């Protein structure tokens, strides 16, 4: 009976280690690209907004027919 409880305890420990590894793999393969894309769009937004403002000012100052 004691060996059976030890065996079940080891299986539960293995199940927790395996599930933690699977969660890490899932986050690396699934969520990391979405986070990186969001960071790129966030970074490009901070770069694109001043460029847009400068282009609007230049467009207002130079009027083409």
PDB file of N, CA and C in Angstrom:
ATOM      1  N   UNK A   1       0.824  -1.196   0.000  1.00  0.00           N
ATOM      2  CA  UNK A   1       0.000   0.000   0.000  1.00  0.00           C
ATOM      3  C   UNK A   1       0.875   1.270   0.000  1.00  0.00           C
ATOM      4  N   UNK A   2       1.959   1.221   0.766  1.00  0.00           N
ATOM      5  CA  UNK A   2       2.857   2.376   0.836  1.00  0.00           C
ATOM      6  C   UNK A   2       3.527   2.594  -0.519  1.00  0.00           C
ATOM      7  N   UNK A   3       3.932   1.515  -1.174  1.00  0.00           N
ATOM      8  CA  UNK A   3       4.560   1.636  -2.497  1.00  0.00           C
ATOM      9  C   UNK A   3       3.575   2.182  -3.520  1.00  0.00           C
ATOM     10  N   UNK A   4       2.309   1.780  -3.406  1.00  0.00           N
ATOM     11  CA  UNK A   4       1.290   2.278  -4.319  1.00  0.00           C
ATOM     12  C   UNK A   4       1.091   3.779  -4.144  1.00  0.00           C
ATOM     13  N   UNK A   5       1.063   4.244  -2.895  1.00  0.00           N
ATOM     14  CA  UNK A   5       0.926   5.685  -2.646  1.00  0.00           C
ATOM     15  C   UNK A   5       2.158   6.448  -3.153  1.00  0.00           C
ATOM     16  N   UNK A   6       3.331   5.864  -2.973  1.00  0.00           N
ATOM     17  CA  UNK A   6       4.547   6.490  -3.497  1.00  0.00           C
ATOM     18  C   UNK A   6       4.526   6.568  -5.012  1.00  0.00           C
ATOM     19  N   UNK A   7       4.057   5.496  -5.655  1.00  0.00           N
ATOM     20  CA  UNK A   7       3.974   5.475  -7.114  1.00  0.00           C
ATOM     21  C   UNK A   7       2.981   6.513  -7.621  1.00  0.00           C
ATOM     22  N   UNK A   8       1.829   6.608  -6.966  1.00  0.00           N
ATOM     23  CA  UNK A   8       0.821   7.602  -7.360  1.00  0.00           C
ATOM     24  C   UNK A   8       1.353   9.016  -7.131  1.00  0.00           C
ATOM     25  N   UNK A   9       2.065   9.213  -6.029  1.00  0.00           N
ATOM     26  CA  UNK A   9       2.668  10.530  -5.763  1.00  0.00           C
ATOM     27  C   UNK A   9       3.677  10.914  -6.820  1.00  0.00           C
ATOM     28  N   UNK A  10       4.491   9.940  -7.248  1.00  0.00           N
ATOM     29  CA  UNK A  10       5.468  10.225  -8.308  1.00  0.00           C
ATOM     30  C   UNK A  10       4.761  10.541  -9.626  1.00  0.00           C
ATOM     31  N   UNK A  11       3.673   9.837  -9.928  1.00  0.00           N
ATOM     32  CA  UNK A  11       2.922  10.124 -11.153  1.00  0.00           C
ATOM     33  C   UNK A  11       2.297  11.511 -11.113  1.00  0.00           C
ATOM     34  N   UNK A  12       1.779  11.904  -9.957  1.00  0.00           N
ATOM     35  CA  UNK A  12       1.205  13.249  -9.832  1.00  0.00           C
ATOM     36  C   UNK A  12       2.294  14.304 -10.006  1.00  0.00           C
ATOM     37  N   UNK A  13       3.466  14.072  -9.419  1.00  0.00           N
ATOM     38  CA  UNK A  13       4.584  15.000  -9.593  1.00  0.00           C
ATOM     39  C   UNK A  13       5.007  15.095 -11.049  1.00  0.00           C
ATOM     40  N   UNK A  14       5.063  13.938 -11.718  1.00  0.00           N
ATOM     41  CA  UNK A  14       5.411  13.935 -13.138  1.00  0.00           C
ATOM     42  C   UNK A  14       4.354  14.674 -13.956  1.00  0.00           C
ATOM     43  N   UNK A  15       3.089  14.503 -13.605  1.00  0.00           N
ATOM     44  CA  UNK A  15       2.013  15.183 -14.333  1.00  0.00           C
ATOM     45  C   UNK A  15       2.134  16.697 -14.182  1.00  0.00           C
ATOM     46  N   UNK A  16       2.465  17.181 -12.980  1.00  0.00           N
ATOM     47  CA  UNK A  16       2.638  18.622 -12.784  1.00  0.00           C
ATOM     48  C   UNK A  16       3.831  19.152 -13.579  1.00  0.00           C
ATOM     49  N   UNK A  17       4.938  18.411 -13.566  1.00  0.00           N
ATOM     50  CA  UNK A  17       6.112  18.846 -14.335  1.00  0.00           C
ATOM     51  C   UNK A  17       5.807  18.869 -15.829  1.00  0.00           C
ATOM     52  N   UNK A  18       5.105  17.836 -16.316  1.00  0.00           N
ATOM     53  CA  UNK A  18       4.765  17.761 -17.734  1.00  0.00           C
ATOM     54  C   UNK A  18       3.818  18.890 -18.128  1.00  0.00           C
ATOM     55  N   UNK A  19       2.808  19.156 -17.295  1.00  0.00           N
ATOM     56  CA  UNK A  19       1.855  20.221 -17.635  1.00  0.00           C
ATOM     57  C   UNK A  19       2.540  21.584 -17.607  1.00  0.00           C
ATOM     58  N   UNK A  20       3.484  21.799 -16.683  1.00  0.00           N
ATOM     59  CA  UNK A  20       4.203  23.060 -16.644  1.00  0.00           C
ATOM     60  C   UNK A  20       5.049  23.228 -17.904  1.00  0.00           C
ATOM     61  N   UNK A  21       5.667  22.144 -18.351  1.00  0.00           N
ATOM     62  CA  UNK A  21       6.452  22.203 -19.592  1.00  0.00           C
ATOM     63  C   UNK A  21       5.565  22.497 -20.794  1.00  0.00           C
ATOM     64  N   UNK A  22       4.402  21.889 -20.832  1.00  0.00           N
ATOM     65  CA  UNK A  22       3.487  22.130 -21.950  1.00  0.00           C
ATOM     66  C   UNK A  22       2.977  23.570 -21.943  1.00  0.00           C
ATOM     67  N   UNK A  23       2.732  24.122 -20.757  1.00  0.00           N
ATOM     68  CA  UNK A  23       2.289  25.516 -20.673  1.00  0.00           C
ATOM     69  C   UNK A  23       3.395  26.455 -21.172  1.00  0.00           C
ATOM     70  N   UNK A  24       4.643  26.163 -20.799  1.00  0.00           N
ATOM     71  CA  UNK A  24       5.753  26.994 -21.277  1.00  0.00           C
ATOM     72  C   UNK A  24       5.879  26.922 -22.796  1.00  0.00           C
ATOM     73  N   UNK A  25       5.735  25.739 -23.353  1.00  0.00           N
ATOM     74  CA  UNK A  25       5.816  25.587 -24.810  1.00  0.00           C
ATOM     75  C   UNK A  25       4.662  26.320 -25.483  1.00  0.00           C
ATOM     76  N   UNK A  26       3.462  26.206 -24.913  1.00  0.00           N
ATOM     77  CA  UNK A  26       2.301  26.882 -25.498  1.00  0.00           C
ATOM     78  C   UNK A  26       2.486  28.401 -25.464  1.00  0.00           C
ATOM     79  N   UNK A  27       2.979  28.928 -24.355  1.00  0.00           N
ATOM     80  CA  UNK A  27       3.207  30.363 -24.293  1.00  0.00           C
ATOM     81  C   UNK A  27       4.281  30.791 -25.277  1.00  0.00           C
ATOM     82  N   UNK A  28       5.312  29.979 -25.439  1.00  0.00           N
ATOM     83  CA  UNK A  28       6.389  30.340 -26.349  1.00  0.00           C
ATOM     84  C   UNK A  28       5.929  30.305 -27.798  1.00  0.00           C
ATOM     85  N   UNK A  29       5.142  29.296 -28.164  1.00  0.00           N
ATOM     86  CA  UNK A  29       4.753  29.143 -29.559  1.00  0.00           C
ATOM     87  C   UNK A  29       3.508  29.928 -29.945  1.00  0.00           C
ATOM     88  N   UNK A  30       2.612  30.184 -28.998  1.00  0.00           N
ATOM     89  CA  UNK A  30       1.336  30.808 -29.329  1.00  0.00           C
ATOM     90  C   UNK A  30       1.312  32.275 -28.914  1.00  0.00           C
ATOM     91  N   UNK A  31       1.598  32.544 -27.659  1.00  0.00           N
ATOM     92  CA  UNK A  31       1.403  33.900 -27.159  1.00  0.00           C
ATOM     93  C   UNK A  31       2.573  34.825 -27.431  1.00  0.00           C
ATOM     94  N   UNK A  32       3.775  34.305 -27.514  1.00  0.00           N
ATOM     95  CA  UNK A  32       4.931  35.166 -27.774  1.00  0.00           C
ATOM     96  C   UNK A  32       4.837  35.892 -29.114  1.00  0.00           C
ATOM     97  N   UNK A  33       4.441  35.235 -30.206  1.00  0.00           N
ATOM     98  CA  UNK A  33       4.305  35.998 -31.459  1.00  0.00           C
ATOM     99  C   UNK A  33       3.254  37.112 -31.379  1.00  0.00           C
ATOM    100  N   UNK A  34       2.141  36.851 -30.685  1.00  0.00           N
ATOM    101  CA  UNK A  34       1.133  37.902 -30.542  1.00  0.00           C
ATOM    102  C   UNK A  34       1.664  39.062 -29.710  1.00  0.00           C
ATOM    103  N   UNK A  35       2.413  38.758 -28.669  1.00  0.00           N
ATOM    104  CA  UNK A  35       2.999  39.822 -27.848  1.00  0.00           C
ATOM    105  C   UNK A  35       4.015  40.615 -28.659  1.00  0.00           C
ATOM    106  N   UNK A  36       4.835  39.918 -29.446  1.00  0.00           N
ATOM    107  CA  UNK A  36       5.830  40.614 -30.271  1.00  0.00           C
ATOM    108  C   UNK A  36       5.171  41.485 -31.329  1.00  0.00           C
ATOM    109  N   UNK A  37       4.103  40.992 -31.941  1.00  0.00           N
ATOM    110  CA  UNK A  37       3.386  41.798 -32.938  1.00  0.00           C
ATOM    111  C   UNK A  37       2.790  43.037 -32.285  1.00  0.00           C
ATOM    112  N   UNK A  38       2.220  42.881 -31.103  1.00  0.00           N
ATOM    113  CA  UNK A  38       1.658  44.030 -30.390  1.00  0.00           C
ATOM    114  C   UNK A  38       2.754  45.031 -30.030  1.00  0.00           C
ATOM    115  N   UNK A  39       3.909  44.542 -29.632  1.00  0.00           N
ATOM    116  CA  UNK A  39       5.015  45.446 -29.309  1.00  0.00           C
ATOM    117  C   UNK A  39       5.503  46.179 -30.554  1.00  0.00           C
ATOM    118  N   UNK A  40       5.543  45.479 -31.690  1.00  0.00           N
ATOM    119  CA  UNK A  40       5.969  46.128 -32.937  1.00  0.00           C
ATOM    120  C   UNK A  40       4.979  47.204 -33.328  1.00  0.00           C
ATOM    121  N   UNK A  41       3.683  46.881 -33.287  1.00  0.00           N
ATOM    122  CA  UNK A  41       2.690  47.897 -33.638  1.00  0.00           C
ATOM    123  C   UNK A  41       2.727  49.059 -32.652  1.00  0.00           C
ATOM    124  N   UNK A  42       2.940  48.786 -31.392  1.00  0.00           N
ATOM    125  CA  UNK A  42       3.067  49.861 -30.410  1.00  0.00           C
ATOM    126  C   UNK A  42       4.281  50.727 -30.677  1.00  0.00           C
ATOM    127  N   UNK A  43       5.391  50.096 -31.011  1.00  0.00           N
ATOM    128  CA  UNK A  43       6.610  50.846 -31.309  1.00  0.00           C
ATOM    129  C   UNK A  43       6.480  51.636 -32.587  1.00  0.00           C
ATOM    130  N   UNK A  44       5.867  51.037 -33.595  1.00  0.00           N
ATOM    131  CA  UNK A  44       5.686  51.746 -34.855  1.00  0.00           C
ATOM    132  C   UNK A  44       4.699  52.892 -34.713  1.00  0.00           C
ATOM    133  N   UNK A  45       3.766  52.746 -33.793  1.00  0.00           N
ATOM    134  CA  UNK A  45       2.817  53.829 -33.575  1.00  0.00           C
ATOM    135  C   UNK A  45       3.530  55.057 -33.032  1.00  0.00           C
ATOM    136  N   UNK A  46       4.455  54.854 -32.107  1.00  0.00           N
ATOM    137  CA  UNK A  46       5.186  55.989 -31.550  1.00  0.00           C
ATOM    138  C   UNK A  46       6.115  56.613 -32.580  1.00  0.00           C
ATOM    139  N   UNK A  47       6.567  55.843 -33.525  1.00  0.00           N
ATOM    140  CA  UNK A  47       7.408  56.397 -34.582  1.00  0.00           C
ATOM    141  C   UNK A  47       6.547  57.025 -35.675  1.00  0.00           C
ATOM    142  N   UNK A  48       5.427  56.380 -36.002  1.00  0.00           N
ATOM    143  CA  UNK A  48       4.598  56.842 -37.110  1.00  0.00           C
ATOM    144  C   UNK A  48       3.833  58.115 -36.770  1.00  0.00           C
ATOM    145  N   UNK A  49       3.444  58.299 -35.523  1.00  0.00           N
ATOM    146  CA  UNK A  49       2.661  59.490 -35.168  1.00  0.00           C
ATOM    147  C   UNK A  49       3.435  60.788 -35.376  1.00  0.00           C
ATOM    148  N   UNK A  50       4.691  60.923 -34.909  1.00  0.00           N
ATOM    149  CA  UNK A  50       5.423  62.171 -35.215  1.00  0.00           C
ATOM    150  C   UNK A  50       5.664  62.373 -36.706  1.00  0.00           C
ATOM    151  N   UNK A  51       5.917  61.289 -37.440  1.00  0.00           N
ATOM    152  CA  UNK A  51       6.092  61.422 -38.881  1.00  0.00           C
ATOM    153  C   UNK A  51       4.804  61.920 -39.530  1.00  0.00           C
ATOM    154  N   UNK A  52       3.660  61.419 -39.054  1.00  0.00           N
ATOM    155  CA  UNK A  52       2.373  61.872 -39.566  1.00  0.00           C
ATOM    156  C   UNK A  52       2.148  63.346 -39.270  1.00  0.00           C
ATOM    157  N   UNK A  53       2.515  63.799 -38.082  1.00  0.00           N
ATOM    158  CA  UNK A  53       2.349  65.216 -37.719  1.00  0.00           C
ATOM    159  C   UNK A  53       3.248  66.086 -38.607  1.00  0.00           C
ATOM    160  N   UNK A  54       4.496  65.680 -38.808  1.00  0.00           N
ATOM    161  CA  UNK A  54       5.403  66.450 -39.654  1.00  0.00           C
ATOM    162  C   UNK A  54       4.873  66.495 -41.082  1.00  0.00           C
ATOM    163  N   UNK A  55       4.369  65.385 -41.592  1.00  0.00           N
ATOM    164  CA  UNK A  55       3.826  65.366 -42.945  1.00  0.00           C
ATOM    165  C   UNK A  55       2.598  66.255 -43.059  1.00  0.00           C
ATOM    166  N   UNK A  56       1.770  66.317 -42.030  1.00  0.00           N
ATOM    167  CA  UNK A  56       0.594  67.200 -42.071  1.00  0.00           C
ATOM    168  C   UNK A  56       1.013  68.664 -42.062  1.00  0.00           C
ATOM    169  N   UNK A  57       2.036  69.001 -41.277  1.00  0.00           N
ATOM    170  CA  UNK A  57       2.510  70.392 -41.241  1.00  0.00           C
ATOM    171  C   UNK A  57       3.104  70.781 -42.596  1.00  0.00           C
ATOM    172  N   UNK A  58       3.891  69.900 -43.167  1.00  0.00           N
ATOM    173  CA  UNK A  58       4.464  70.183 -44.492  1.00  0.00           C
ATOM    174  C   UNK A  58       3.356  70.293 -45.529  1.00  0.00           C
ATOM    175  N   UNK A  59       2.334  69.468 -45.417  1.00  0.00           N
ATOM    176  CA  UNK A  59       1.219  69.535 -46.356  1.00  0.00           C
ATOM    177  C   UNK A  59       0.438  70.812 -46.218  1.00  0.00           C
ATOM    178  N   UNK A  60       0.295  71.324 -44.996  1.00  0.00           N
ATOM    179  CA  UNK A  60      -0.416  72.584 -44.806  1.00  0.00           C
ATOM    180  C   UNK A  60       0.412  73.786 -45.276  1.00  0.00           C
ATOM    181  N   UNK A  61       1.741  73.713 -45.116  1.00  0.00           N
ATOM    182  CA  UNK A  61       2.595  74.846 -45.500  1.00  0.00           C
ATOM    183  C   UNK A  61       2.796  74.926 -47.005  1.00  0.00           C
ATOM    184  N   UNK A  62       2.844  73.822 -47.661  1.00  0.00           N
ATOM    185  CA  UNK A  62       3.039  73.825 -49.120  1.00  0.00           C
ATOM    186  C   UNK A  62       1.738  73.417 -49.792  1.00  0.00           C
ATOM    187  N   UNK A  63       1.163  74.348 -50.515  1.00  0.00           N
ATOM    188  CA  UNK A  63      -0.080  74.068 -51.205  1.00  0.00           C
ATOM    189  C   UNK A  63       0.202  73.848 -52.669  1.00  0.00           C
ATOM    190  N   UNK A  64      -0.169  72.685 -53.137  1.00  0.00           N
ATOM    191  CA  UNK A  64      -0.008  72.379 -54.541  1.00  0.00           C
ATOM    192  C   UNK A  64      -1.338  72.506 -55.253  1.00  0.00           C
ATOM    193  N   UNK A  65      -1.292  72.985 -56.515  1.00  0.00           N
ATOM    194  CA  UNK A  65      -2.528  73.180 -57.251  1.00  0.00           C
ATOM    195  C   UNK A  65      -3.019  71.931 -57.879  1.00  0.00           C
TER     196      UNK A  65
END
